Tab-separated table of C-alpha atoms in Angstrom:
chain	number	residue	atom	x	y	z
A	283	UNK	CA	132.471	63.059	115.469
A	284	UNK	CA	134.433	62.191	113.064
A	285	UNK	CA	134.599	60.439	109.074
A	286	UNK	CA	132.532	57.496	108.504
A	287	UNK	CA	134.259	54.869	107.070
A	288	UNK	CA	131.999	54.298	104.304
A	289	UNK	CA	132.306	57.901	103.466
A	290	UNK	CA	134.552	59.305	100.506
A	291	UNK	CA	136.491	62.368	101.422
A	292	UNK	CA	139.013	63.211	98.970
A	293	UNK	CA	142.413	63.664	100.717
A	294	UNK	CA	142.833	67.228	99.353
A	295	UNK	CA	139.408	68.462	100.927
A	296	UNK	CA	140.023	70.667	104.450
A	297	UNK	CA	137.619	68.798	106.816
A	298	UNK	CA	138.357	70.063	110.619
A	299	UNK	CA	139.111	67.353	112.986
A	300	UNK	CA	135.583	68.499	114.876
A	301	UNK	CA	133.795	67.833	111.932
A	302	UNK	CA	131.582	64.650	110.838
A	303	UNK	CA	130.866	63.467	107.704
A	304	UNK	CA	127.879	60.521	107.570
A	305	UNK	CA	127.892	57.015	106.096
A	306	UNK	CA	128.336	56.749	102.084
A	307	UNK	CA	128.929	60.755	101.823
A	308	UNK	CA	131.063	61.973	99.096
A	309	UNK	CA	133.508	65.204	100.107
A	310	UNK	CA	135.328	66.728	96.570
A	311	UNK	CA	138.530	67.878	96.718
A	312	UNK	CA	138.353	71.552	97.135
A	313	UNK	CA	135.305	71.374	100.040
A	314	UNK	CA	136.572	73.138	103.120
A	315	UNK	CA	134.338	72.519	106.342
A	316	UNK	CA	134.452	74.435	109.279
A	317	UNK	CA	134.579	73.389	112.944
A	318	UNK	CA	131.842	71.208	114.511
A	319	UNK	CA	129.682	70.824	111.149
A	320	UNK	CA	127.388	67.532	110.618
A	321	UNK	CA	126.966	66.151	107.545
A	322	UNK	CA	124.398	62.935	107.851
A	323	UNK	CA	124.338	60.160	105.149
A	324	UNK	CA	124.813	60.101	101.691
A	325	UNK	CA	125.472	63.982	100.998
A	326	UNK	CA	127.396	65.173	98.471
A	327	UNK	CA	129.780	68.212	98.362
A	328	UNK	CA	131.542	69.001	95.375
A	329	UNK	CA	133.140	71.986	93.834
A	330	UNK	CA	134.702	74.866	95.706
A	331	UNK	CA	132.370	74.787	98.175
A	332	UNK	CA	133.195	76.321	101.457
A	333	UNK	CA	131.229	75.302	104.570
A	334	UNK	CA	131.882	77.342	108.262
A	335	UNK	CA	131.450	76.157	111.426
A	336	UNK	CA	128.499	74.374	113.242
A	337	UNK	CA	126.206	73.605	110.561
A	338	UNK	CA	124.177	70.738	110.669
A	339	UNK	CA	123.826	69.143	107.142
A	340	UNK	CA	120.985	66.231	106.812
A	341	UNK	CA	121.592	63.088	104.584
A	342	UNK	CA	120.702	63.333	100.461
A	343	UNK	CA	121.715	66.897	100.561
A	344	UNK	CA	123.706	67.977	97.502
A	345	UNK	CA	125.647	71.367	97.910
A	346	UNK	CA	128.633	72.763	95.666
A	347	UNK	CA	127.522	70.999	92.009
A	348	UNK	CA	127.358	73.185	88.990
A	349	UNK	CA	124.508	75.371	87.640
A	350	UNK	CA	121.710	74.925	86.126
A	351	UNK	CA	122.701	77.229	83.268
A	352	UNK	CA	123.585	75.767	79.459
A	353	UNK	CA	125.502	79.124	79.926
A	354	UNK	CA	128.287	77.592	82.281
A	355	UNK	CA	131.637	76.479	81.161
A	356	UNK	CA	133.708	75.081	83.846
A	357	UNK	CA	134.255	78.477	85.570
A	358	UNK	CA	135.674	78.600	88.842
A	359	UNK	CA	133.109	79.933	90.685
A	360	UNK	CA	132.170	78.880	94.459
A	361	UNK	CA	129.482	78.246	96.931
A	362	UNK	CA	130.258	79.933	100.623
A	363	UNK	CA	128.291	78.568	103.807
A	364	UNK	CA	128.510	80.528	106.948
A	365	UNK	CA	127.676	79.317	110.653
A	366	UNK	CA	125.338	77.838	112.705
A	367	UNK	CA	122.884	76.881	109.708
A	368	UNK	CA	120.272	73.820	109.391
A	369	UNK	CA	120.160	72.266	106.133
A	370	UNK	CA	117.545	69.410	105.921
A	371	UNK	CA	117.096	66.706	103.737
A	372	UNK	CA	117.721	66.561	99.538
A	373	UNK	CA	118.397	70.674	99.690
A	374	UNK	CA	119.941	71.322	96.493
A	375	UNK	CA	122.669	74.732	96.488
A	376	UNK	CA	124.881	75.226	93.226
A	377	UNK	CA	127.945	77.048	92.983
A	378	UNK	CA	127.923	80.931	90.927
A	379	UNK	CA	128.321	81.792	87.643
A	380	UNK	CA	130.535	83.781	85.743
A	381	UNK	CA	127.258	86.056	84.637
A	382	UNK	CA	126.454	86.798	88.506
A	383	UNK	CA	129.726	87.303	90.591
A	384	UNK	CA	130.571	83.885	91.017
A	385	UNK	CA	129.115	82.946	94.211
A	386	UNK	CA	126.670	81.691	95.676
A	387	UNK	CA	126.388	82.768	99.069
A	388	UNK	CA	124.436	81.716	102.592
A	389	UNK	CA	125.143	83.963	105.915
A	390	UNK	CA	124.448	82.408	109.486
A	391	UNK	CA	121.801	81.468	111.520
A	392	UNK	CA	119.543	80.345	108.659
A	393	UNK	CA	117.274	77.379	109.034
A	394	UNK	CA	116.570	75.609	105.795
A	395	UNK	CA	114.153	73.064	105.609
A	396	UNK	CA	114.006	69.878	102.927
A	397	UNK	CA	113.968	69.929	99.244
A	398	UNK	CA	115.283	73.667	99.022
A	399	UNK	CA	116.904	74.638	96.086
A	400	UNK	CA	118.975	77.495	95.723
A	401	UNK	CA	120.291	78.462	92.401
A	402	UNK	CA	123.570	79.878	90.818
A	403	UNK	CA	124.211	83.068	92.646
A	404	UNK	CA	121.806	83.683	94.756
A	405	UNK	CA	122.437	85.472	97.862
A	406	UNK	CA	120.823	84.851	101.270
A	407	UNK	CA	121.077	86.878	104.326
A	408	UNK	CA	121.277	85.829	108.018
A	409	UNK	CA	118.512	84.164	110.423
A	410	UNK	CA	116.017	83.562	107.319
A	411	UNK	CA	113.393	80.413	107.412
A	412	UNK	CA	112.725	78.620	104.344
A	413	UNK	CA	110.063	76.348	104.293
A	414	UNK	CA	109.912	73.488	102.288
A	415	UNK	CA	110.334	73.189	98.929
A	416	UNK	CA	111.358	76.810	98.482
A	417	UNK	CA	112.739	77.253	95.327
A	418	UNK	CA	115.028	80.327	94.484
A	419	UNK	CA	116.195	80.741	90.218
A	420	UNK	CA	119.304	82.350	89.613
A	421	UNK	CA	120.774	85.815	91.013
A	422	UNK	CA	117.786	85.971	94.051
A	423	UNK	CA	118.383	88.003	97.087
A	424	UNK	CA	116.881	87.309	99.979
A	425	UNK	CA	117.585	89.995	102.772
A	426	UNK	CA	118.030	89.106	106.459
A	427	UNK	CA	115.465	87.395	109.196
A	428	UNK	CA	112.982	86.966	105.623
A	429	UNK	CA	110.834	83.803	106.412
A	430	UNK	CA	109.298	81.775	103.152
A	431	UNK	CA	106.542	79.661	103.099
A	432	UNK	CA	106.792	76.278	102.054
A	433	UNK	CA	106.854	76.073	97.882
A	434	UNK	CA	107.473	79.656	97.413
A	435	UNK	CA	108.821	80.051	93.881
A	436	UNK	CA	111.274	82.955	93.055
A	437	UNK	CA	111.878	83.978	89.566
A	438	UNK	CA	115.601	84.520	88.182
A	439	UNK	CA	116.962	88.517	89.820
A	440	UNK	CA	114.319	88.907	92.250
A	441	UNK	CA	114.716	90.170	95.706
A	442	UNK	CA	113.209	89.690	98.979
A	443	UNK	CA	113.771	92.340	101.709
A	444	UNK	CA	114.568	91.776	104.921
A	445	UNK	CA	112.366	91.051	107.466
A	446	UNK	CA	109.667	90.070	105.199
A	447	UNK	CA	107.529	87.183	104.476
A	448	UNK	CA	105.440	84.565	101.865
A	449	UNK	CA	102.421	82.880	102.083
A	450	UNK	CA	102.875	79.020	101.194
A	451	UNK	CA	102.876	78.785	97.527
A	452	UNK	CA	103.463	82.107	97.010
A	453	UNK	CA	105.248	82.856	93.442
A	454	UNK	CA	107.139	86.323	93.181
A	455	UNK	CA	107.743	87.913	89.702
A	456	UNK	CA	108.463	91.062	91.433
A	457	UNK	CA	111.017	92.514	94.517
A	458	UNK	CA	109.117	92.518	97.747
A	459	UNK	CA	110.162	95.315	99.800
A	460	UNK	CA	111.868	95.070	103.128
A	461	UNK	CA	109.018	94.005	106.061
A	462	UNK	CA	106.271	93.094	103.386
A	463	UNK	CA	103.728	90.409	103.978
A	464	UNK	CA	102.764	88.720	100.152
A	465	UNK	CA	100.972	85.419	98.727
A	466	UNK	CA	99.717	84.700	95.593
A	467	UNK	CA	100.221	83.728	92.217
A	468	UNK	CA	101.470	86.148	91.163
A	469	UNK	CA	102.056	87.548	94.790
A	470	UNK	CA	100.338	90.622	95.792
A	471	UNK	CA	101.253	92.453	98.989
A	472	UNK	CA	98.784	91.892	102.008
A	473	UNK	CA	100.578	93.506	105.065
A	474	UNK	CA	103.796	94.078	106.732
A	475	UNK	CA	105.112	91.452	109.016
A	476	UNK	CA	103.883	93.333	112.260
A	477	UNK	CA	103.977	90.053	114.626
A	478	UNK	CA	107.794	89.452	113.474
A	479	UNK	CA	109.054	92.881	113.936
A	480	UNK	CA	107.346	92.487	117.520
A	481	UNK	CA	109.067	89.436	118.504
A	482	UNK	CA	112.501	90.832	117.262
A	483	UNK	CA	111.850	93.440	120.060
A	484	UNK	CA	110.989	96.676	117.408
A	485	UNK	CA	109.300	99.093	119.620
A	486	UNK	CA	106.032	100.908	119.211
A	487	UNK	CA	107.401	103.634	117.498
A	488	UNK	CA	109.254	101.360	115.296
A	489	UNK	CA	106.301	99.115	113.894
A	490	UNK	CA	104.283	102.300	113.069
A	491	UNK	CA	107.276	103.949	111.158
A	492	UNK	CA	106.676	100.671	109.084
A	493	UNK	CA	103.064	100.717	109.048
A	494	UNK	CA	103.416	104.035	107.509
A	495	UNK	CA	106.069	103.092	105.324
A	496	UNK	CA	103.262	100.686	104.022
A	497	UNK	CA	100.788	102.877	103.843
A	498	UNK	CA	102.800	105.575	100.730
A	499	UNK	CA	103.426	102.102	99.248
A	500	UNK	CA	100.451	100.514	99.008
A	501	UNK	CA	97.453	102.701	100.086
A	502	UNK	CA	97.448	106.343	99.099
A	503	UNK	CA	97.971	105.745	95.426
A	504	UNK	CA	101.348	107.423	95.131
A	505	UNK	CA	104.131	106.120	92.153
A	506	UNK	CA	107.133	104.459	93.548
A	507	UNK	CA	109.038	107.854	93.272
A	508	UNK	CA	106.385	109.580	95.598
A	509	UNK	CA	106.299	106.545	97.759
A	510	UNK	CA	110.180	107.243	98.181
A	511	UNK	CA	109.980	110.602	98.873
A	512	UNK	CA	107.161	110.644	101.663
A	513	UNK	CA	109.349	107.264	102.860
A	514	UNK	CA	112.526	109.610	103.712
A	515	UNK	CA	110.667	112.039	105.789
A	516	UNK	CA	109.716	109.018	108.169
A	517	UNK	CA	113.886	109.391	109.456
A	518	UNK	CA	112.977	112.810	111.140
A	519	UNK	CA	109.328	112.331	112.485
A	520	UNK	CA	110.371	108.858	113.910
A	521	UNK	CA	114.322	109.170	114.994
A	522	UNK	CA	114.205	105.552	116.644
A	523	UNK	CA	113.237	104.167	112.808
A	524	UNK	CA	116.129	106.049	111.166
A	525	UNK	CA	117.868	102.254	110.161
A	526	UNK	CA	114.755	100.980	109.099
A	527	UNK	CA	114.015	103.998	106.816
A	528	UNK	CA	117.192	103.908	105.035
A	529	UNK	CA	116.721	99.871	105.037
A	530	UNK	CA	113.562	100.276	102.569
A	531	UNK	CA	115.418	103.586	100.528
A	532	UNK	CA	118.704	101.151	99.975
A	533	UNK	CA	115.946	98.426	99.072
A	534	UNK	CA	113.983	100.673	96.845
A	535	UNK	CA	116.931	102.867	95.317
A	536	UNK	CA	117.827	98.797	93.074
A	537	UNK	CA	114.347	98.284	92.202
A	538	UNK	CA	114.421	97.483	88.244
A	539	UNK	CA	112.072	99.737	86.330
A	540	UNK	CA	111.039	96.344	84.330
A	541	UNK	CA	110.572	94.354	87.566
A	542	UNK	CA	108.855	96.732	90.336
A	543	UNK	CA	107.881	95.740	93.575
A	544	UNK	CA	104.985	93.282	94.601
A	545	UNK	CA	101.516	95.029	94.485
């Protein structure tokens, strides 16, 4: 533990005493990083960039700089970094933007692998997988324990429910509801994520509330609205699925008329 003495730390950043920062990394002056966090060689952390506790950090990463928005005038907006998260090798996370909130934001438990790229204000949940080269434009949500295959392309205000899934090289133009399976270019919906759900413990009962849940989305023809509807009654026939009912309502209550859902 501890700061390399190659690195650059500016004496106004808030590095815990638990913390290490690599050989030839550069730490800004309004970085604050959390207890027990790595951060390997030649990383750069600029800008009000807030990192938690535990994180492991991989040399050439580059977290805090500004957007990639002709839109952005020296704002102070932020990027906040939870705990316990893997961040591999030339991952690339900008801080918000006065258009989106401000921040950008990653929860805990996430494991992200190299040459990720997170845009200005996106938003990502907790225990998600991104495979490399997943790239997310600006204002993406990506819900909790969602897994992307490696170069998955997001467009700008998309979001990605939890528990769901890519296929590598998947592009998404659309929302992709909570537990959906999609791939493609565009992406199309193929399934729900049945094999996660089982190794996150959801019981029987649970996985076919969801396989019915797919079923008024995707195979009895019925409009989004209908979809809803027949989606609500799932709370009182299955009890034990109540949370993940109201998960895909919440999800499908924000879906933009202009944008829809994955097909």
């Amino acid at each position: 533990m501890g700061i390399h003495p190659t690195a650059i730390v500016d004496p106004r950043a808030q590095v815990d005493a638990t913390a290490s920062i690599g050989p030839y990394s550069v730490i800004g002056p309004e970085v604050r990083i959390g207890a027990r966090t790595t951060v390997g060689a030649h990383a750069v952390i600029e800008g009000r960039t807030t990192i938690g506790e535990d994180n492991r950090i991989f040399h050439f990463v580059s977290l805090g700089a500004i957007p990639q928005d002709k839109k952005y005038a020296g704002e102070p907006c932020k990027l906040v970094i939870g705990d316990r998260n893997t961040i591999r090798e030339f991952s690339t996370f900008n801080i918000g933007s006065p258009g989106g909130g401000g921040v950008t934001r990653v929860g805990n438990d996430n494991w992200l692998m190299a040459y990720v790229h997170l845009a200005h204000d996106c938003i990502v949940g907790n225990n998600t997988i991104f495979a490399n080269n997943t790239q997310l434009a600006g204002h993406v949500e990506v819900g909790d324990w969602a897994i992307l295959g490696g170069f998955t392309v997001v467009h700008q205000f998309v979001r990605i429910g939890a528990h769901g899934m890519t296929a590598m090289c998947s592009l998404l133009f659309a929302d992709q509801p909570p537990f959906v399976m999609s791939q493609g270019q565009p992406a199309q919906a193929r399934s729900m994520n049945f094999e996660g759900l089982r190794r996150r413990g959801f019981s029987a009962e649970r996985i076919g509330a969801v396989k019915a849940m797919h079923k008024a989305l995707y195979r009895d023809g019925l409009t989004l609205e209908q979809a809803r509807e027949r989606i609500a009654a799932l709370a009182g026939e299955t009890p034990s699925a109540a949370a993940d009912v109201q998960l895909m309502q919440d999800f499908l209550a924000r879906v933009s008329p202009q944008r829809g859902i994955v097909r």
